[in-house]
Structures are given as structure tokens and as C-alpha cells.
């Protein structure tokens, strides 16, 4: 008897990749504690900002390179190689003292820090056939990432003073090495056709559906990234202690823990539709924009925590809906590149959010920040309208051709 729709058994490789995603995020100390590490090395002001920006630029480049490598050299080789490189460069970053060494190590660390994302997305699309199961996996993948991030903050904050940040960076590298070895052992070997694919990014970027998806995702992710980029500044201007910001993050993690199991079944059912989940993506942009935008109207710890919690459903829906769209529009030979291009939208939001929200904070204060974030959500939702038309037109053309 075949499995019911959305209840098909998950391949062993998918389980291993989800577990690896969780563990590497739970030990992912390099990104959240990089600014503190650079401060300990004597960097401040402009140079500290430059090195942090290099890490972000590496993160964006890593999505592009990882996606292309996954299609050209294979999923297993790319994931294992990137994790082993992380095992080398994270300790280098931990021990570096000079500005050139810190800058170079930060850039390469950014490349490999989230390099697994497009590879894992491509493997899920390769090994899981039905969309409801893919949606469930995407939902639990988001859950694993966010719970891992919460553990990183709690564990890192507890251990940083007692063992030091370099030790945490070494631990991050060792965990990545372990993930790379396990991935090589459990992931299926690709066929020669997959490994020797030579289709470039030019054809991928010529797909207007992917371009619109990228723009809509960027607009939705900017409010999400504002949690880390501008919310601490707003709370500091309201004379709230750092602990209040910490509790806002804890509240967000609890919301993810509670809401993910509630939303995932509904998203899996929605994935049974013959059309990609563009409507839910547009709704998620609105939720993210209005949720985080409401932070511009509050000034208390409870108010900020409520704004963060209000945006969590948008994060859950956006992650699953965008993954569903990528899976449906990407041809088999370019799944890694499609996932890589989409993954750059998150990296770009990490770079864009502090610039946009920082300008709004300087130019008009908290209210302008709120309007700016809400406007990003509205624009993202608006971009989903032409995306819906293009997706349905393409699906109709395929049906006519068949």
C-alpha cells in the first residue's frame, strides 16, 4: 500500500540532512558571536563593520557558488567539501589577529556558513517526489534551524566567558567536519548526468518567475532580518536593557516551537494544489511587514516581544511557500542553482535590512522604521501578483504541450 499524500516515508538522507542542519545551527557560533570576537581582537568602528560586511558578502556568494557546485559536481561532494572547508576556516578565524587575516577568514567563513542550504534543498527535491511531503520537510527544516539558533544563543552566551570565543569557533568547525563525513556516508551518489551538468546561471536568471520570487522573498525577509539589524537599536533608544532584547528572541523561539507543528499540516495540505504556493507567500510578506512594522509603535519589552511573535507565522509560511515554488519551477538539472539564487535573498536581506532600517531610524525615528518595514511587506505581496500569473501561464503551457 502506498503512503498517503503528504505522509510518504522520508529518505534516510533527508533525515540525516535535517539532523545535520539542526546540529550545525545549534553549534553555529561563528555568525552570532563574530562581532564580539572581532572586538576582542581590537577591531572597532569602520574596520569592524567592514569585516562583518565581508562575512555577509561571503554568505551571499556562498549561495551562488554552492548552488552551481551542487549541479555541476554533485550534491554529496559539494556538501562534504563545504563542511570540511568550514572545519578549517572557522579555527583560522578563531586564531587570527591581524586585520588582513580576520578579513579573509571572515569572507571565506561567510561562504561556507550557510553553504548547506541550496544543497539540502536540491537533495530534498531530488529524493522526494510529492509536494505535500516536501512541504512538511521544509516546515520541519525551518523548525530545526530556528531551534538550533536559539540553542546557539543560549549555549554560546553561557560558555563564552568561561571557555572563550575561540573555543566555540573551534567547536563550530568540528561539528561541521562531522556533518560533512556523515553526509558523504549517507547521501546517494549522483549520476554522471547530474555531475556533468553545464547549464549556467544565465539561463536560470532568464526565468522571470525566479526573479520575481527573489524580489518578493527579499521584501519579506528584510522585516525578518530587522529583528537582528535594528530592533536592538530601537530598544536601546527606549532605554530598555539588553536582557529585554534577549527575552524578545526567547519569545520568538517559543513561538516557533509552538506554531510550527500547527502550521506544518496546513501547509502540507496546501501543497497538494496543482499551483505553487504564491498566495501564501504573499500573505507571509504582509504578516512579516506588518508584524515587525508594529515595533515602530511600541516602547515596552512586552510590546516588542508581541511584534516579534506576530511576525513568526510569516516566517514559517514564507520558508515553506518559497521552497514549494522553487521546487516546482526549477528544472531537474538546475535545482541547486535555483535554490542557490533564492538563498541569496536571505543573505541580501541581512545586508539590506541594517542599511534601510538604519536610514529610517535616523531620518524619521521609530515610526518611519515601522512604515518602512510594513512597506517592504506590501511590496513583497504585490510582487506575488505577477508571479502568480506567470506560474499559472507556464503550467498551462506545459499542459498544452503534453
Tab-separated table of C-alpha atoms in Angstrom:
chain	number	residue	atom	x	y	z
A	1	UNK	CA	0.000	0.000	0.000
A	2	UNK	CA	1.395	3.415	-0.909
A	3	UNK	CA	1.774	6.130	1.618
A	4	UNK	CA	-0.947	8.710	1.872
A	5	UNK	CA	-0.275	12.061	0.256
A	6	UNK	CA	1.962	14.154	2.473
A	7	UNK	CA	2.741	11.061	4.603
A	8	UNK	CA	5.288	9.331	2.362
A	9	UNK	CA	8.273	7.982	4.300
A	10	UNK	CA	11.249	10.291	4.321
A	11	UNK	CA	14.504	9.001	2.791
A	12	UNK	CA	17.383	8.314	5.176
A	13	UNK	CA	19.453	11.040	3.526
A	14	UNK	CA	16.756	13.619	4.268
A	15	UNK	CA	16.639	12.624	7.941
A	16	UNK	CA	20.421	12.873	8.129
A	17	UNK	CA	20.456	16.287	6.466
A	18	UNK	CA	17.755	17.637	8.789
A	19	UNK	CA	19.667	16.339	11.809
A	20	UNK	CA	22.878	17.852	10.444
A	21	UNK	CA	21.112	21.158	9.808
A	22	UNK	CA	19.931	21.236	13.411
A	23	UNK	CA	23.303	20.304	14.921
A	24	UNK	CA	25.317	22.740	12.818
A	25	UNK	CA	22.904	25.543	13.693
A	26	UNK	CA	22.927	24.619	17.386
A	27	UNK	CA	26.730	24.889	17.281
A	28	UNK	CA	26.763	27.748	14.781
A	29	UNK	CA	28.651	30.177	16.998
A	30	UNK	CA	30.657	31.936	14.271
A	31	UNK	CA	27.951	34.255	12.919
A	32	UNK	CA	26.121	35.426	16.076
A	33	UNK	CA	29.355	35.957	18.033
A	34	UNK	CA	31.552	37.306	15.235
A	35	UNK	CA	31.193	40.962	16.243
A	36	UNK	CA	32.239	40.153	19.816
A	37	UNK	CA	35.200	38.136	18.555
A	38	UNK	CA	36.345	40.995	16.334
A	39	UNK	CA	36.017	43.414	19.252
A	40	UNK	CA	38.197	41.116	21.353
A	41	UNK	CA	40.786	41.267	18.561
A	42	UNK	CA	40.866	45.069	18.833
A	43	UNK	CA	38.669	45.967	15.863
A	44	UNK	CA	36.180	48.798	16.245
A	45	UNK	CA	34.242	51.314	14.216
A	46	UNK	CA	34.635	51.215	10.454
A	47	UNK	CA	37.005	48.243	10.282
A	48	UNK	CA	34.746	46.077	12.401
A	49	UNK	CA	31.820	46.956	10.135
A	50	UNK	CA	33.896	46.174	7.033
A	51	UNK	CA	34.836	42.717	8.276
A	52	UNK	CA	31.218	41.977	9.204
A	53	UNK	CA	30.161	43.117	5.729
A	54	UNK	CA	32.747	40.782	4.202
A	55	UNK	CA	31.173	37.897	6.101
A	56	UNK	CA	27.765	38.903	4.683
A	57	UNK	CA	29.211	39.190	1.170
A	58	UNK	CA	30.714	35.732	1.569
A	59	UNK	CA	27.339	34.393	2.707
A	60	UNK	CA	25.693	35.740	-0.444
A	61	UNK	CA	28.469	34.407	-2.689
A	62	UNK	CA	28.295	31.026	-0.968
A	63	UNK	CA	24.693	30.544	-2.040
A	64	UNK	CA	25.570	31.185	-5.679
A	65	UNK	CA	28.726	29.053	-5.651
A	66	UNK	CA	27.104	26.280	-3.625
A	67	UNK	CA	24.116	26.058	-5.939
A	68	UNK	CA	26.267	25.883	-9.065
A	69	UNK	CA	28.635	23.374	-7.488
A	70	UNK	CA	25.750	21.150	-6.391
A	71	UNK	CA	24.553	20.923	-10.000
A	72	UNK	CA	27.991	20.594	-11.575
A	73	UNK	CA	29.996	18.450	-9.156
A	74	UNK	CA	27.206	16.735	-7.241
A	75	UNK	CA	25.263	17.286	-4.016
A	76	UNK	CA	27.367	14.975	-1.870
A	77	UNK	CA	30.740	16.330	-2.984
A	78	UNK	CA	29.603	19.947	-2.557
A	79	UNK	CA	28.131	19.492	0.914
A	80	UNK	CA	31.053	17.434	2.200
A	81	UNK	CA	33.599	19.804	0.691
A	82	UNK	CA	31.975	22.933	2.111
A	83	UNK	CA	31.677	21.415	5.591
A	84	UNK	CA	35.318	20.288	5.586
A	85	UNK	CA	36.369	23.760	4.444
A	86	UNK	CA	34.354	25.192	7.351
A	87	UNK	CA	36.245	22.843	9.673
A	88	UNK	CA	39.458	24.509	8.514
A	89	UNK	CA	38.480	28.175	8.171
A	90	UNK	CA	36.491	28.553	11.420
A	91	UNK	CA	39.552	27.701	13.567
A	92	UNK	CA	41.628	30.051	11.383
A	93	UNK	CA	39.123	32.806	12.135
A	94	UNK	CA	39.318	31.892	15.823
A	95	UNK	CA	43.105	32.252	15.945
A	96	UNK	CA	43.598	35.183	13.543
A	97	UNK	CA	44.768	38.510	14.991
A	98	UNK	CA	45.742	40.776	12.089
A	99	UNK	CA	43.195	42.712	10.065
A	100	UNK	CA	44.024	41.025	6.708
A	101	UNK	CA	43.784	37.566	8.265
A	102	UNK	CA	40.495	38.353	10.020
A	103	UNK	CA	39.027	39.872	6.850
A	104	UNK	CA	40.000	36.919	4.641
A	105	UNK	CA	38.860	34.331	7.181
A	106	UNK	CA	35.558	36.157	7.718
A	107	UNK	CA	34.832	36.223	3.973
A	108	UNK	CA	35.551	32.509	3.495
A	109	UNK	CA	33.632	31.703	6.683
A	110	UNK	CA	30.650	33.532	5.235
A	111	UNK	CA	30.867	31.425	2.076
A	112	UNK	CA	30.657	28.126	3.945
A	113	UNK	CA	28.498	29.155	6.931
A	114	UNK	CA	25.193	28.597	5.097
A	115	UNK	CA	26.534	26.660	2.112
A	116	UNK	CA	24.430	23.628	3.000
A	117	UNK	CA	21.149	25.445	2.281
A	118	UNK	CA	20.979	25.099	-1.545
A	119	UNK	CA	22.441	21.586	-1.404
A	120	UNK	CA	19.863	20.361	1.104
A	121	UNK	CA	17.075	21.977	-0.927
A	122	UNK	CA	18.263	20.211	-4.079
A	123	UNK	CA	18.549	16.839	-2.316
A	124	UNK	CA	15.000	17.136	-0.965
A	125	UNK	CA	13.712	17.917	-4.466
A	126	UNK	CA	15.737	15.017	-5.902
A	127	UNK	CA	14.675	12.344	-3.425
A	128	UNK	CA	11.099	13.322	-2.504
A	129	UNK	CA	8.524	13.219	-5.285
A	130	UNK	CA	5.280	14.589	-3.820
A	131	UNK	CA	4.820	18.237	-2.901
A	132	UNK	CA	2.985	17.718	0.427
A	133	UNK	CA	5.915	15.704	1.802
A	134	UNK	CA	8.352	18.325	0.541
A	135	UNK	CA	6.298	20.997	2.322
A	136	UNK	CA	6.377	19.024	5.580
A	137	UNK	CA	10.126	18.618	5.314
A	138	UNK	CA	10.570	22.347	4.605
A	139	UNK	CA	8.467	23.175	7.659
A	140	UNK	CA	10.462	20.943	9.971
A	141	UNK	CA	13.682	22.182	8.427
A	142	UNK	CA	12.711	25.729	9.391
A	143	UNK	CA	11.831	24.439	12.854
A	144	UNK	CA	15.229	22.742	13.201
A	145	UNK	CA	17.107	25.855	12.085
A	146	UNK	CA	15.331	28.188	14.489
A	147	UNK	CA	15.535	25.900	17.498
A	148	UNK	CA	19.201	25.415	16.687
A	149	UNK	CA	19.711	29.182	16.564
A	150	UNK	CA	18.026	29.546	19.959
A	151	UNK	CA	20.340	26.899	21.406
A	152	UNK	CA	23.326	28.682	19.880
A	153	UNK	CA	22.448	31.917	21.645
A	154	UNK	CA	21.756	30.291	24.989
A	155	UNK	CA	24.736	27.925	24.926
A	156	UNK	CA	27.151	30.436	23.466
A	157	UNK	CA	26.149	33.159	25.893
A	158	UNK	CA	26.679	30.743	28.784
A	159	UNK	CA	30.038	29.357	27.647
A	160	UNK	CA	31.643	32.416	26.048
A	161	UNK	CA	33.039	33.855	29.270
A	162	UNK	CA	34.165	30.541	30.729
A	163	UNK	CA	35.869	28.928	27.698
A	164	UNK	CA	36.309	31.888	25.332
A	165	UNK	CA	35.001	32.554	21.843
A	166	UNK	CA	37.910	30.873	20.006
A	167	UNK	CA	36.974	27.565	21.624
A	168	UNK	CA	33.381	27.990	20.462
A	169	UNK	CA	34.577	28.686	16.909
A	170	UNK	CA	36.699	25.520	17.017
A	171	UNK	CA	33.639	23.574	18.190
A	172	UNK	CA	31.646	25.009	15.283
A	173	UNK	CA	34.304	23.751	12.890
A	174	UNK	CA	34.449	20.274	14.442
A	175	UNK	CA	30.676	19.893	14.211
A	176	UNK	CA	30.791	20.897	10.535
A	177	UNK	CA	33.502	18.301	9.924
A	178	UNK	CA	31.324	15.624	11.486
A	179	UNK	CA	28.345	16.686	9.379
A	180	UNK	CA	30.459	16.553	6.237
A	181	UNK	CA	31.616	12.994	6.946
A	182	UNK	CA	28.092	11.795	7.761
A	183	UNK	CA	26.715	13.484	4.625
A	184	UNK	CA	29.266	11.649	2.471
A	185	UNK	CA	28.289	8.326	4.027
A	186	UNK	CA	24.500	8.635	3.803
A	187	UNK	CA	23.854	10.739	0.693
A	188	UNK	CA	23.301	8.875	-2.562
A	189	UNK	CA	25.925	9.133	-5.277
A	190	UNK	CA	24.779	11.283	-8.197
A	191	UNK	CA	24.544	10.072	-11.736
A	192	UNK	CA	27.069	11.206	-14.327
A	193	UNK	CA	24.379	13.406	-15.915
A	194	UNK	CA	23.879	15.306	-12.645
A	195	UNK	CA	27.571	15.721	-12.014
A	196	UNK	CA	28.416	16.950	-15.502
A	197	UNK	CA	25.566	19.415	-15.961
A	198	UNK	CA	26.916	22.595	-17.582
A	199	UNK	CA	23.906	24.855	-17.702
A	200	UNK	CA	24.971	28.271	-16.466
A	201	UNK	CA	23.329	30.935	-14.343
A	202	UNK	CA	22.396	32.961	-17.413
A	203	UNK	CA	19.536	30.611	-18.284
A	204	UNK	CA	18.467	30.430	-14.642
A	205	UNK	CA	18.305	34.205	-14.261
A	206	UNK	CA	16.336	34.431	-17.518
A	207	UNK	CA	13.389	32.810	-15.719
A	208	UNK	CA	11.134	35.744	-14.689
A	209	UNK	CA	9.409	33.537	-12.103
A	210	UNK	CA	12.658	33.104	-10.204
A	211	UNK	CA	13.431	36.826	-10.421
A	212	UNK	CA	10.003	37.749	-9.030
A	213	UNK	CA	10.308	35.088	-6.325
A	214	UNK	CA	13.705	36.504	-5.338
A	215	UNK	CA	12.397	40.067	-5.133
A	216	UNK	CA	9.290	39.072	-3.162
A	217	UNK	CA	11.379	36.977	-0.769
A	218	UNK	CA	13.843	39.833	-0.262
A	219	UNK	CA	10.991	42.206	0.610
A	220	UNK	CA	9.611	39.692	3.095
A	221	UNK	CA	12.968	38.833	4.639
A	222	UNK	CA	14.029	42.451	5.253
A	223	UNK	CA	11.483	42.812	8.103
A	224	UNK	CA	12.586	39.407	9.403
A	225	UNK	CA	16.250	40.463	9.407
A	226	UNK	CA	15.278	43.692	11.160
A	227	UNK	CA	14.947	41.629	14.344
A	228	UNK	CA	18.747	41.491	14.455
A	229	UNK	CA	19.579	44.639	12.487
A	230	UNK	CA	17.520	47.432	14.004
A	231	UNK	CA	15.373	46.135	16.876
A	232	UNK	CA	18.285	46.287	19.374
A	233	UNK	CA	18.868	49.941	18.438
A	234	UNK	CA	15.185	50.805	18.850
A	235	UNK	CA	15.027	49.110	22.247
A	236	UNK	CA	18.218	50.854	23.362
A	237	UNK	CA	16.748	54.225	22.368
A	238	UNK	CA	13.750	53.375	24.564
A	239	UNK	CA	16.228	52.831	27.428
A	240	UNK	CA	15.475	49.122	27.672
A	241	UNK	CA	18.184	46.754	28.935
A	242	UNK	CA	19.918	44.166	26.746
A	243	UNK	CA	18.051	41.491	28.676
A	244	UNK	CA	14.787	42.777	27.194
A	245	UNK	CA	16.112	42.125	23.694
A	246	UNK	CA	17.250	38.676	24.800
A	247	UNK	CA	13.769	37.907	26.047
A	248	UNK	CA	12.284	39.054	22.741
A	249	UNK	CA	14.458	36.462	20.989
A	250	UNK	CA	13.474	33.793	23.510
A	251	UNK	CA	9.818	34.640	22.956
A	252	UNK	CA	10.306	34.281	19.201
A	253	UNK	CA	11.896	30.852	19.688
A	254	UNK	CA	8.975	29.748	21.865
A	255	UNK	CA	6.541	30.976	19.213
A	256	UNK	CA	8.374	28.919	16.575
A	257	UNK	CA	8.270	25.890	18.867
A	258	UNK	CA	4.516	26.243	19.410
A	259	UNK	CA	3.334	27.412	15.985
A	260	UNK	CA	5.415	25.267	13.616
A	261	UNK	CA	3.608	21.997	14.455
A	262	UNK	CA	0.296	23.815	13.977
A	263	UNK	CA	1.132	25.398	10.626
A	264	UNK	CA	3.023	22.499	9.024
A	265	UNK	CA	-0.033	20.225	8.430
A	266	UNK	CA	-1.973	23.101	6.845
A	267	UNK	CA	0.979	23.964	4.614
A	268	UNK	CA	1.330	20.313	3.580
A	269	UNK	CA	-2.343	20.227	2.595
A	270	UNK	CA	-1.926	23.480	0.668
A	271	UNK	CA	0.998	21.919	-1.212
A	272	UNK	CA	-1.385	19.338	-2.712
A	273	UNK	CA	-2.727	22.069	-5.012
A	274	UNK	CA	-1.644	21.942	-8.634
A	275	UNK	CA	-0.440	25.530	-8.350
A	276	UNK	CA	2.653	26.707	-6.417
A	277	UNK	CA	2.139	28.430	-3.062
A	278	UNK	CA	2.424	32.007	-4.319
A	279	UNK	CA	-0.689	33.161	-2.422
A	280	UNK	CA	0.666	32.014	0.963
A	281	UNK	CA	3.991	33.664	0.121
A	282	UNK	CA	2.227	36.980	-0.473
A	283	UNK	CA	0.321	36.600	2.796
A	284	UNK	CA	3.575	35.854	4.618
A	285	UNK	CA	5.138	39.069	3.273
A	286	UNK	CA	2.205	41.031	4.671
A	287	UNK	CA	2.454	39.286	8.048
A	288	UNK	CA	6.190	39.901	8.265
A	289	UNK	CA	5.931	43.538	7.223
A	290	UNK	CA	3.013	44.418	9.467
A	291	UNK	CA	4.246	42.269	12.361
A	292	UNK	CA	7.751	43.701	12.570
A	293	UNK	CA	6.470	47.093	11.439
A	294	UNK	CA	4.295	47.243	14.544
A	295	UNK	CA	7.524	47.515	16.546
A	296	UNK	CA	7.601	51.144	15.445
A	297	UNK	CA	4.501	51.793	17.556
A	298	UNK	CA	5.668	50.299	20.867
A	299	UNK	CA	8.176	51.175	23.547
A	300	UNK	CA	7.906	48.427	26.188
A	301	UNK	CA	9.517	44.961	26.379
A	302	UNK	CA	6.094	43.329	26.072
A	303	UNK	CA	5.269	45.431	23.009
A	304	UNK	CA	8.492	44.498	21.222
A	305	UNK	CA	8.043	40.833	22.110
A	306	UNK	CA	4.498	40.951	20.730
A	307	UNK	CA	5.755	42.457	17.459
A	308	UNK	CA	8.318	39.689	17.099
A	309	UNK	CA	5.763	36.964	17.849
A	310	UNK	CA	3.290	38.491	15.377
A	311	UNK	CA	5.850	38.051	12.599
A	312	UNK	CA	6.658	34.383	13.349
A	313	UNK	CA	3.723	32.945	11.311
A	314	UNK	CA	5.018	34.931	8.366
A	315	UNK	CA	8.473	33.370	8.731
A	316	UNK	CA	7.041	29.854	8.879
A	317	UNK	CA	4.793	30.342	5.847
A	318	UNK	CA	7.429	32.183	3.790
A	319	UNK	CA	10.027	29.463	4.255
A	320	UNK	CA	7.718	26.634	3.216
A	321	UNK	CA	5.930	28.539	0.450
A	322	UNK	CA	9.146	29.746	-1.188
A	323	UNK	CA	10.626	26.241	-1.052
A	324	UNK	CA	7.476	24.905	-2.719
A	325	UNK	CA	7.730	27.479	-5.503
A	326	UNK	CA	11.431	26.764	-6.085
A	327	UNK	CA	10.773	23.022	-6.253
A	328	UNK	CA	8.031	23.479	-8.831
A	329	UNK	CA	9.720	25.958	-11.146
A	330	UNK	CA	13.249	24.524	-11.103
A	331	UNK	CA	14.169	22.017	-13.835
A	332	UNK	CA	15.892	18.895	-12.516
A	333	UNK	CA	19.302	19.840	-13.944
A	334	UNK	CA	19.299	23.272	-12.229
A	335	UNK	CA	17.764	22.619	-8.813
A	336	UNK	CA	20.936	23.586	-6.991
A	337	UNK	CA	21.246	26.884	-8.845
A	338	UNK	CA	17.595	27.785	-8.389
A	339	UNK	CA	17.907	27.061	-4.660
A	340	UNK	CA	21.174	28.973	-4.528
A	341	UNK	CA	19.760	32.062	-6.224
A	342	UNK	CA	16.738	32.019	-3.919
A	343	UNK	CA	19.044	31.554	-0.916
A	344	UNK	CA	20.808	34.804	-1.761
A	345	UNK	CA	17.571	36.650	-0.963
A	346	UNK	CA	18.094	35.866	2.713
A	347	UNK	CA	21.752	36.880	2.563
A	348	UNK	CA	20.813	40.082	0.709
A	349	UNK	CA	18.228	40.899	3.379
A	350	UNK	CA	20.942	40.577	6.038
A	351	UNK	CA	22.891	43.240	4.143
A	352	UNK	CA	19.907	45.424	3.184
A	353	UNK	CA	17.985	45.460	6.469
A	354	UNK	CA	20.556	47.416	8.529
A	355	UNK	CA	21.007	49.945	5.711
A	356	UNK	CA	17.307	50.507	5.070
A	357	UNK	CA	16.114	50.355	8.656
A	358	UNK	CA	19.140	52.324	9.858
A	359	UNK	CA	18.328	55.114	7.394
A	360	UNK	CA	14.680	55.123	8.510
A	361	UNK	CA	15.695	55.247	12.164
A	362	UNK	CA	17.996	58.198	11.527
A	363	UNK	CA	15.602	60.069	9.230
A	364	UNK	CA	12.273	59.628	10.989
A	365	UNK	CA	12.647	57.584	14.148
A	366	UNK	CA	10.665	54.543	15.186
A	367	UNK	CA	7.529	55.411	13.256
A	368	UNK	CA	9.393	55.628	9.941
A	369	UNK	CA	11.069	52.294	10.686
A	370	UNK	CA	7.644	50.755	11.175
A	371	UNK	CA	6.304	52.260	7.948
A	372	UNK	CA	9.394	51.158	6.019
A	373	UNK	CA	9.148	47.557	7.207
A	374	UNK	CA	5.413	47.471	6.531
A	375	UNK	CA	6.061	48.927	3.076
A	376	UNK	CA	8.559	46.154	2.325
A	377	UNK	CA	5.894	43.583	3.195
A	378	UNK	CA	3.334	45.293	0.975
A	379	UNK	CA	5.735	45.428	-1.967
A	380	UNK	CA	6.566	41.740	-1.491
A	381	UNK	CA	2.882	40.841	-1.515
A	382	UNK	CA	2.340	42.970	-4.617
A	383	UNK	CA	5.144	41.170	-6.464
A	384	UNK	CA	3.329	37.896	-5.871
A	385	UNK	CA	0.515	39.005	-8.204
A	386	UNK	CA	2.556	38.876	-11.435
A	387	UNK	CA	4.360	35.797	-10.075
A	388	UNK	CA	1.002	34.021	-9.778
A	389	UNK	CA	0.074	34.930	-13.358
A	390	UNK	CA	3.432	33.750	-14.723
A	391	UNK	CA	3.360	30.488	-12.773
A	392	UNK	CA	-0.141	29.612	-13.955
A	393	UNK	CA	0.629	30.609	-17.545
A	394	UNK	CA	3.706	28.402	-17.538
A	395	UNK	CA	1.771	25.470	-16.065
A	396	UNK	CA	-0.953	25.880	-18.707
A	397	UNK	CA	1.662	25.930	-21.469
A	398	UNK	CA	3.164	22.696	-20.175
A	399	UNK	CA	-0.257	21.027	-20.085
A	400	UNK	CA	-0.956	22.106	-23.678
A	401	UNK	CA	2.451	20.857	-24.807
A	402	UNK	CA	1.830	17.465	-23.256
